[in-house]
Amino acid sequence: MQSLETQLLVLGGGPGGYVTAIRAGQLGIPTVLVEAQTLGGTCLNVGCIPSKALIHVAERFHQLSEPNEFGISGGQPRLDLGQAIAWKDRTVDRLTSGVGALLKKHRVQVIHGHGQIVDGKTVQVGDTRIHCQHLVLATGSRGMSLPGLAIGGPIVDSTQALSPETLPRHLAVIGGGYIGLELGTAYRKLGAQVTIVEAQPRLLPAYDSELTAPVVTRLRNLGIKVLTENRVEGYDAAGQRLRLRSGSGDTASLEVDRVLVAVGRTPHTGGYGLERLDLDSAGKAVKVDGGCRTSMTGVWAIGDLTGEPMLAHRAMAQGEMVAELIAGKRRSFAPAAIPAVCYTDPEIVVAGLTPDQAGADAKVASFPFAANGRAMTLGDTSGFVRVVARPGDHLILGWQAVGPGVSELAAAFTQSLEMGARLEDIAGTIHAHPTLGEAVQEAALRALGQALHI
Ligand code: FAD
Ligand code: NAD
């Protein structure tokens, strides 16, 4: 058995783990990072990046064949699926090898292998025991499974759905959340027939119905069938196809050739000795305080392992903070907002409080893209920007938007919340014309009763 000493050991090289290690390296902390698979974790390898690449390919392909008002016509476009997937994989490879280079630059020792926790200061990888003063757990999450729909063959999870060898004729997507809508829409745009089956009465139940309405309309226009209040429990073989069986609702007539299970993710807590630590938990997640400290001194946890919201930028922000705390800096994890983007068509972005969360006396105003010049020049005026502010001093509490390319508004939304902006600050800022961002200014103006273009 070999032995290695380090000040910091990071278990897991996803966005949370690799950012912790890079920041620790910058701060001069001797750091070892243990990763069982490819650096970059879920996000870079089988999550954020490949899904957005596939969504982009699907959008480009679809636009070529979609009837338009612009006078553009062409022949029937052809898709080389193999080339599309190869491009997506090259994009992923560029980023994951970039992470390796950054870790090397910051003198982080990367050990490839499955880490087994021995105790709060020791992790074993193969025949090497690594002893550390600080252990950061960044082991991420796993896709949840449905008992009657074990992954295999035509039943796929998001990882397999991101690298299909062929397109199904008819794809059923179980779960109308982030993954179901993002990938379901992409498959439809690539040419598959798609049915989304959701247990709740509405798609994307975490968002209000005003925000999801333009997405639901677009799904309908794309020909995607949506079955809500349907909880799928299994399937029967129907020749070469699958007939879905549901406990509630009626999917009995639904025969498909592939099923994507996208019913949520859960913290990854099994198979690496986590139970050897005496950690408090919060549901399935590892419980942490505002500094991502667990209930054991010297053991920290970040990212998806610590529960919702399971988003890459949250994991990265936590990782950066933990490295600084270990270096002795004064930090806490208290963001004004953790933005969230859903890469649907059109996109949804939220940051901060919703009107419901802000209370009945909050000032709420929306500005529709139908009155925004840039949206008109893009030929897509669906959606709106909405602002939520405190009555009295007009402190901005939250933003929501749905519309073309609104993911790029996430920065403006979050910056205004972090800086404690008031409606007057945004209303009085000159926004470039014509841009979608003008709808942000107009929403603030409207909340003040001064909207100019509506
Ligand atoms: P992970 O990225 O899961 O990394 C954990 C790492 O730990 C993995 O590399 C794993 O191999 C390693 N590991 C685990 N156990 C061990 C062990 N015992 N030894 C060694 N290594 C181990 N989030 C967004 O913000 N935006 C998006 O657009 C987005 N899209 C997504 C699309 C899909 C299809 C999916 C599935 C997820 C998406 N997410 C998105 C969520 C995002 O991927 C996660 O929130 C993020 O990856 C969490 O980072 P993490 O560092 O906590 O964990
Ligand atoms: P999700 O929680 O977003 O959606 C899961 C959906 O499945 C829910 O609407 C739920 O009601 C439904 N459901 C559960 N059981 C069901 C059943 N038996 N039959 C039918 N419907 C059922 O989860 P997800 O889409 O799997 O994504 C997992 C997580 O990954 C997200 O919560 C998010 O944290 C992350 N993610 C983020 C992005 C992004 O930021 N753009 C994209 C993809 C994934």
XYZ file of C-alpha atoms and ligand atoms in Angstrom:
551
model
C 0.000 0.000 0.000
C 1.372 3.411 -0.998
C 0.738 6.483 1.056
C 0.331 10.134 0.054
C -0.069 13.238 2.212
C -1.855 16.396 1.096
C -3.543 19.378 2.685
C -6.684 19.137 0.535
C -8.285 16.151 -1.154
C -11.170 16.795 -3.534
C -13.276 13.726 -4.313
C -14.944 14.225 -7.712
C -13.791 16.322 -10.675
C -17.078 17.851 -11.850
C -17.729 21.623 -11.899
C -17.775 21.704 -8.089
C -14.644 19.610 -7.571
C -12.430 20.973 -10.321
C -13.209 24.616 -9.429
C -12.379 23.892 -5.757
C -9.056 22.408 -6.838
C -8.157 25.233 -9.240
C -8.929 27.922 -6.652
C -7.030 25.959 -3.993
C -4.071 25.731 -6.364
C -4.213 29.494 -6.930
C -4.158 29.982 -3.160
C -1.101 27.746 -2.776
C -2.891 24.869 -1.019
C -1.322 21.468 -1.837
C -4.256 19.673 -3.503
C -5.068 16.214 -4.827
C -8.180 15.658 -6.960
C -9.560 12.145 -7.408
C -11.805 11.471 -10.396
C -13.190 8.059 -11.371
C -14.189 8.971 -14.925
C -13.409 11.952 -17.148
C -12.649 15.369 -15.652
C -15.587 17.757 -15.963
C -18.186 15.522 -14.321
C -21.784 15.289 -15.389
C -21.914 18.859 -16.674
C -19.107 18.745 -19.217
C -19.352 15.086 -20.232
C -23.026 14.120 -20.191
C -24.972 17.196 -19.054
C -24.923 20.932 -19.701
C -22.435 21.034 -22.565
C -23.412 18.054 -24.754
C -27.121 18.801 -24.276
C -26.701 22.415 -25.377
C -24.572 21.295 -28.342
C -27.263 18.830 -29.431
C -29.999 21.436 -28.940
C -28.016 23.803 -31.181
C -27.625 21.192 -33.939
C -31.332 20.367 -33.741
C -32.283 24.048 -33.970
C -30.029 24.652 -36.989
C -31.429 21.573 -38.748
C -35.011 22.448 -37.957
C -34.694 26.034 -39.157
C -33.675 24.797 -42.598
C -36.960 22.993 -43.060
C -39.347 25.209 -41.093
C -41.646 27.365 -43.228
C -40.698 31.007 -42.778
C -41.806 34.511 -43.724
C -38.326 35.563 -44.816
C -38.527 34.273 -48.388
C -35.942 31.570 -47.726
C -36.566 28.157 -49.241
C -34.338 25.217 -49.986
C -34.427 21.496 -50.543
C -35.120 18.945 -47.858
C -32.115 19.166 -45.473
C -30.272 15.956 -44.615
C -28.801 15.106 -41.251
C -25.673 13.024 -40.757
C -26.345 12.020 -37.156
C -22.879 10.468 -36.775
C -21.201 13.753 -37.734
C -23.465 15.739 -35.445
C -22.602 13.511 -32.482
C -18.904 13.596 -33.392
C -18.990 17.438 -33.359
C -20.753 17.374 -29.980
C -18.095 14.948 -28.658
C -15.249 17.142 -29.965
C -16.785 20.114 -28.174
C -16.902 18.107 -24.948
C -13.315 16.862 -25.427
C -12.006 20.401 -25.919
C -13.541 21.474 -22.636
C -12.585 18.428 -20.564
C -8.979 18.521 -21.748
C -9.006 22.251 -20.956
C -9.953 21.388 -17.380
C -7.006 18.963 -17.211
C -4.659 21.692 -18.449
C -5.986 24.213 -15.910
C -5.518 21.759 -13.042
C -1.969 21.037 -14.182
C -1.224 24.763 -14.462
C -2.339 25.226 -10.860
C -0.221 22.286 -9.680
C -3.180 20.126 -8.671
C -2.271 16.440 -8.592
C -4.998 14.532 -10.419
C -5.421 10.862 -9.548
C -7.645 8.908 -11.914
C -9.526 6.173 -10.117
C -12.461 5.352 -7.890
C -11.999 6.861 -4.440
C -13.145 4.893 -1.381
C -13.544 6.863 1.819
C -11.714 5.207 4.717
C -12.369 7.943 7.277
C -12.744 11.732 7.344
C -9.043 12.203 6.620
C -8.277 9.234 4.363
C -9.380 8.141 0.883
C -8.094 5.039 -0.865
C -7.655 4.863 -4.643
C -6.454 1.444 -5.823
C -3.451 0.657 -3.650
C -2.803 4.277 -2.647
C -4.011 5.756 0.610
C -4.270 9.536 0.539
C -4.216 11.306 3.895
C -5.524 14.871 4.013
C -6.338 17.664 6.446
C -9.427 18.690 4.481
C -11.727 16.447 2.444
C -14.136 18.044 -0.047
C -16.914 15.731 -1.205
C -17.988 16.683 -4.747
C -19.399 13.391 -5.991
C -22.455 14.849 -7.718
C -25.782 13.214 -8.465
C -27.347 10.321 -10.360
C -30.434 10.112 -12.569
C -33.442 8.686 -10.729
C -34.877 5.475 -12.086
C -38.393 4.115 -12.374
C -38.856 0.542 -11.130
C -40.804 -0.602 -14.181
C -38.496 1.110 -16.664
C -34.969 -0.137 -16.006
C -32.428 1.576 -18.257
C -31.266 -0.717 -21.066
C -32.022 -1.367 -24.736
C -34.742 1.019 -25.897
C -35.165 2.497 -22.392
C -32.510 5.211 -22.175
C -31.336 7.855 -19.715
C -30.104 11.327 -20.616
C -26.514 10.107 -21.086
C -27.562 7.629 -23.769
C -30.024 10.097 -25.286
C -27.116 12.477 -25.882
C -25.271 9.949 -28.070
C -27.881 8.131 -30.155
C -26.677 5.920 -33.018
C -30.056 6.266 -34.695
C -33.099 8.430 -34.186
C -36.236 6.677 -32.960
C -39.367 6.988 -35.035
C -41.342 7.756 -31.885
C -39.721 8.768 -28.586
C -41.654 8.847 -25.314
C -40.086 11.143 -22.732
C -41.051 10.321 -19.153
C -40.797 13.539 -17.163
C -41.639 17.027 -18.383
C -38.885 18.816 -16.447
C -35.590 20.328 -17.584
C -34.150 17.296 -19.349
C -37.449 16.048 -20.777
C -38.265 19.374 -22.409
C -34.751 20.233 -23.570
C -34.008 16.843 -25.127
C -37.596 16.105 -26.179
C -37.655 19.323 -28.205
C -34.240 18.556 -29.721
C -35.330 15.068 -30.832
C -38.478 16.506 -32.398
C -36.453 19.087 -34.300
C -34.136 16.335 -35.525
C -37.164 14.558 -36.979
C -38.499 12.098 -34.377
C -42.101 11.987 -33.271
C -42.122 12.890 -29.557
C -44.599 12.428 -26.711
C -43.825 13.902 -23.287
C -45.484 12.221 -20.310
C -45.569 14.227 -17.072
C -46.970 13.111 -13.703
C -47.957 16.610 -12.542
C -50.821 18.655 -14.019
C -48.311 20.960 -15.775
C -44.968 20.776 -17.558
C -42.029 22.347 -15.698
C -44.099 22.459 -12.509
C -41.366 24.485 -10.762
C -42.194 27.524 -12.939
C -45.457 29.476 -13.034
C -47.854 28.839 -15.875
C -47.497 32.343 -17.365
C -43.802 31.628 -17.808
C -44.263 28.191 -19.336
C -47.182 29.131 -21.627
C -45.030 30.198 -24.637
C -43.077 26.925 -24.316
C -46.267 24.860 -24.215
C -47.570 26.687 -27.316
C -44.309 26.041 -29.155
C -44.339 22.342 -28.220
C -47.830 22.107 -29.680
C -46.782 23.921 -32.865
C -43.827 21.583 -33.248
C -46.227 18.632 -33.068
C -44.997 17.330 -29.706
C -47.757 15.543 -27.827
C -47.980 16.247 -24.096
C -49.744 13.960 -21.618
C -49.963 15.485 -18.137
C -51.186 13.823 -14.925
C -49.720 10.560 -16.179
C -47.402 8.561 -13.946
C -45.751 5.888 -16.077
C -45.116 2.627 -14.213
C -43.875 0.235 -16.855
C -44.305 -1.075 -20.361
C -45.353 -4.130 -22.359
C -43.722 -5.343 -25.527
C -45.864 -4.669 -28.592
C -43.981 -6.435 -31.377
C -40.855 -4.342 -32.011
C -42.376 -1.480 -30.098
C -43.167 -0.659 -26.459
C -46.598 0.051 -25.042
C -46.426 2.240 -21.921
C -48.377 1.363 -18.788
C -49.361 4.107 -16.345
C -50.649 4.061 -12.764
C -52.587 7.269 -13.257
C -53.729 8.877 -16.505
C -53.943 6.981 -19.745
C -50.944 6.161 -21.851
C -52.421 2.817 -22.904
C -52.558 3.756 -26.554
C -49.003 5.055 -26.560
C -46.713 2.807 -28.593
C -43.159 4.010 -29.089
C -39.772 2.650 -30.095
C -37.654 4.407 -27.489
C -38.261 5.786 -23.995
C -36.183 8.504 -22.329
C -36.491 8.424 -18.543
C -35.932 11.957 -17.153
C -37.695 12.001 -13.801
C -35.155 13.923 -11.730
C -31.748 13.459 -10.147
C -30.698 12.492 -6.636
C -27.445 13.036 -4.680
C -24.844 10.332 -5.320
C -24.236 8.820 -1.902
C -23.626 5.101 -2.454
C -20.675 2.885 -3.360
C -17.709 4.943 -2.121
C -17.775 4.600 1.639
C -19.748 7.741 2.499
C -21.528 5.720 5.175
C -18.210 5.447 7.048
C -18.507 9.146 7.865
C -20.801 10.417 10.570
C -22.516 13.050 8.438
C -25.883 14.685 9.026
C -28.173 14.484 6.025
C -31.001 16.607 4.693
C -33.264 14.130 2.936
C -30.993 12.322 0.461
C -28.475 15.166 0.427
C -25.446 15.748 2.653
C -26.351 18.556 5.047
C -24.042 21.567 5.017
C -23.949 24.983 6.681
C -23.523 28.337 4.907
C -19.843 27.537 4.400
C -20.470 24.038 2.955
C -19.115 22.463 6.177
C -20.622 19.078 6.991
C -21.238 17.922 10.550
C -17.625 16.557 10.663
C -14.763 19.004 11.133
C -12.515 19.080 8.065
C -15.105 17.420 5.806
C -16.876 19.666 3.309
C -19.557 18.933 0.700
C -20.536 20.897 -2.405
C -22.623 20.713 -5.570
C -25.356 18.221 -6.384
C -24.382 16.074 -3.392
C -25.806 18.857 -1.212
C -29.193 18.858 -2.968
C -31.229 21.440 -4.869
C -30.809 23.446 -6.939
C -28.633 20.952 -8.807
C -26.950 23.397 -11.148
C -23.368 23.587 -12.341
C -22.853 27.279 -11.514
C -24.003 26.674 -7.924
C -21.490 23.825 -7.560
C -18.703 26.023 -8.961
C -19.538 28.956 -6.662
C -19.591 26.663 -3.626
C -16.257 25.121 -4.649
C -14.551 28.486 -5.007
C -15.831 29.518 -1.586
C -14.692 26.295 0.134
C -11.149 26.679 -1.217
C -11.039 30.223 0.149
C -12.359 29.132 3.553
C -9.694 26.425 3.737
C -7.116 29.113 2.923
C -8.367 31.041 5.959
C -10.393 33.706 4.146
C -13.726 34.943 5.500
C -16.444 33.735 3.123
C -19.987 32.389 3.177
C -22.362 31.111 0.538
C -25.106 33.702 0.531
C -25.808 34.640 -3.082
C -28.580 37.146 -3.733
C -29.736 34.711 -6.407
C -28.766 31.495 -8.140
C -30.053 31.981 -11.680
C -31.625 29.083 -13.557
C -32.034 28.691 -17.290
C -34.152 26.181 -19.118
C -32.987 25.717 -22.714
C -36.457 25.123 -24.059
C -37.901 26.814 -27.134
C -38.276 29.634 -26.241
C -35.798 29.732 -23.363
C -36.756 30.471 -19.761
C -34.540 32.301 -17.263
C -35.252 33.094 -13.623
C -33.281 34.784 -10.825
C -34.441 35.765 -7.364
C -37.994 35.869 -6.074
C -41.135 35.170 -8.094
C -44.245 37.346 -7.611
C -45.728 34.633 -5.351
C -42.599 34.438 -3.204
C -42.370 38.236 -2.929
C -45.881 38.623 -1.527
C -49.067 40.354 -2.504
C -47.791 43.919 -2.124
C -44.712 43.445 -4.336
C -44.455 45.606 -7.446
C -44.631 43.316 -10.502
C -44.448 44.370 -14.148
C -43.911 42.580 -17.448
C -42.800 43.771 -20.853
C -43.658 41.589 -23.872
C -41.176 40.832 -26.645
C -44.070 41.581 -29.027
C -43.192 45.254 -28.382
C -39.405 44.786 -28.685
C -37.742 45.769 -31.975
C -34.926 43.196 -31.770
C -37.362 40.324 -31.188
C -39.270 41.478 -34.293
C -36.092 41.468 -36.391
C -35.458 37.896 -35.214
C -38.951 36.876 -36.286
C -39.729 35.573 -32.796
C -41.753 37.781 -30.475
C -42.892 35.104 -28.044
C -42.538 35.751 -24.329
C -41.784 38.597 -21.948
C -39.505 39.939 -19.223
C -40.963 40.322 -15.739
C -39.532 42.219 -12.786
C -40.463 41.866 -9.118
C -39.579 44.705 -6.715
C -40.138 45.702 -3.118
C -42.798 48.351 -2.625
C -41.551 51.595 -1.140
C -37.829 51.557 -1.951
C -38.208 49.611 -5.259
C -35.348 47.211 -4.454
C -35.405 44.565 -7.193
C -36.171 41.136 -5.715
C -36.451 38.969 -8.799
C -36.583 38.600 -12.559
C -38.213 36.068 -14.856
C -38.177 35.910 -18.636
C -39.265 33.619 -21.411
C -38.369 34.343 -24.998
C -35.803 33.943 -27.778
C -32.245 33.682 -26.438
C -33.174 34.988 -22.979
C -30.571 32.718 -21.348
C -28.161 35.571 -22.068
C -30.189 37.873 -19.794
C -29.180 35.741 -16.778
C -26.078 37.856 -16.175
C -27.977 41.170 -16.200
C -30.640 39.751 -13.878
C -28.209 38.313 -11.363
C -25.874 41.323 -11.412
C -28.747 43.696 -10.644
C -29.788 41.486 -7.707
C -26.227 41.161 -6.342
C -25.680 44.916 -6.597
C -28.943 45.727 -4.847
C -30.289 47.633 -7.846
C -33.594 49.477 -7.642
C -36.115 49.848 -10.431
C -34.822 53.378 -11.047
C -31.251 52.069 -11.601
C -32.360 49.775 -14.415
C -34.887 52.219 -15.832
C -32.194 54.925 -15.941
C -29.518 52.758 -17.596
C -29.064 53.319 -21.333
C -29.647 49.957 -23.020
C -28.340 49.447 -26.564
C -30.910 49.484 -29.333
C -32.116 47.217 -30.792
C -31.481 44.510 -28.197
C -33.619 42.046 -26.283
C -32.175 43.662 -23.144
C -34.315 46.736 -23.785
C -37.227 44.638 -22.533
C -35.421 44.493 -19.165
C -35.291 48.293 -19.013
C -38.900 48.569 -20.200
C -40.096 46.119 -17.518
C -38.456 48.334 -14.878
C -39.944 51.455 -16.487
C -43.345 49.809 -16.559
C -43.131 48.942 -12.860
C -42.629 52.690 -12.313
C -45.587 53.505 -14.588
C -43.251 54.974 -17.231
C -42.966 52.341 -20.008
C -42.189 54.033 -23.323
C -42.891 51.438 -25.970
C -46.167 49.921 -24.850
P -20.876 16.155 -11.074
O -20.756 17.031 -12.240
O -21.872 15.071 -11.128
O -19.432 15.554 -10.823
C -19.211 14.560 -9.880
C -17.936 13.831 -10.279
O -17.537 13.006 -9.200
C -18.114 12.910 -11.490
O -17.149 13.223 -12.465
C -17.909 11.504 -10.920
O -17.287 10.627 -11.845
C -17.006 11.808 -9.732
N -17.094 10.798 -8.672
C -18.200 10.398 -7.996
N -17.882 9.486 -7.069
C -16.531 9.314 -7.156
C -15.592 8.486 -6.464
N -15.961 7.667 -5.470
N -14.290 8.552 -6.827
C -13.891 9.380 -7.819
N -14.720 10.183 -8.491
C -16.032 10.141 -8.170
N -26.758 22.361 -14.927
C -26.691 23.647 -15.319
O -26.354 24.526 -14.511
N -26.984 24.015 -16.612
C -27.360 23.114 -17.540
O -27.610 23.477 -18.693
C -27.435 21.751 -17.158
N -27.797 20.806 -18.050
C -27.819 19.497 -17.669
C -28.191 18.542 -18.618
C -28.244 17.215 -18.266
C -28.633 16.188 -19.296
C -27.893 16.819 -16.942
C -27.910 15.370 -16.548
C -27.523 17.754 -15.995
C -27.490 19.110 -16.342
N -27.146 20.099 -15.435
C -27.112 21.407 -15.817
C -26.797 19.775 -14.038
C -25.244 19.786 -13.842
O -24.686 18.843 -14.709
C -24.914 19.451 -12.399
O -25.580 20.355 -11.530
C -23.405 19.574 -12.153
O -22.684 18.723 -12.999
C -23.092 19.237 -10.696
O -21.726 19.337 -10.469
P -21.017 18.488 -9.314
O -19.578 18.895 -9.359
O -21.746 18.638 -8.057
O -21.186 16.960 -9.740
P -36.765 17.634 -13.166
O -36.935 17.574 -11.722
O -36.487 18.947 -13.812
O -38.057 17.035 -13.891
C -38.519 15.749 -13.630
C -39.999 15.689 -13.989
O -40.410 14.335 -14.012
C -40.889 16.417 -12.989
O -41.678 17.359 -13.684
C -41.718 15.290 -12.361
O -43.011 15.685 -12.006
C -41.734 14.247 -13.473
N -41.965 12.853 -13.033
C -41.442 12.218 -11.950
N -41.847 10.920 -11.928
C -42.639 10.722 -13.033
C -43.342 9.593 -13.572
N -43.318 8.398 -12.987
N -44.046 9.752 -14.708
C -44.078 10.964 -15.326
N -43.424 12.062 -14.860
C -42.703 11.944 -13.730
O -35.604 16.571 -13.502
P -34.785 16.276 -14.825
O -35.435 16.879 -16.013
O -34.514 14.821 -14.800
O -33.429 17.045 -14.544
C -32.682 16.723 -13.375
C -31.944 17.916 -12.858
O -30.817 18.197 -13.690
C -32.749 19.209 -12.846
O -33.562 19.330 -11.726
C -31.652 20.237 -12.854
O -31.173 20.390 -11.542
C -30.589 19.580 -13.725
N -30.688 20.073 -15.130
C -30.556 21.410 -15.374
C -30.657 21.887 -16.662
C -30.496 23.357 -16.905
O -30.032 24.047 -15.999
N -30.842 23.867 -18.085
C -30.906 21.020 -17.714
C -31.052 19.669 -17.434
C -30.943 19.207 -16.139
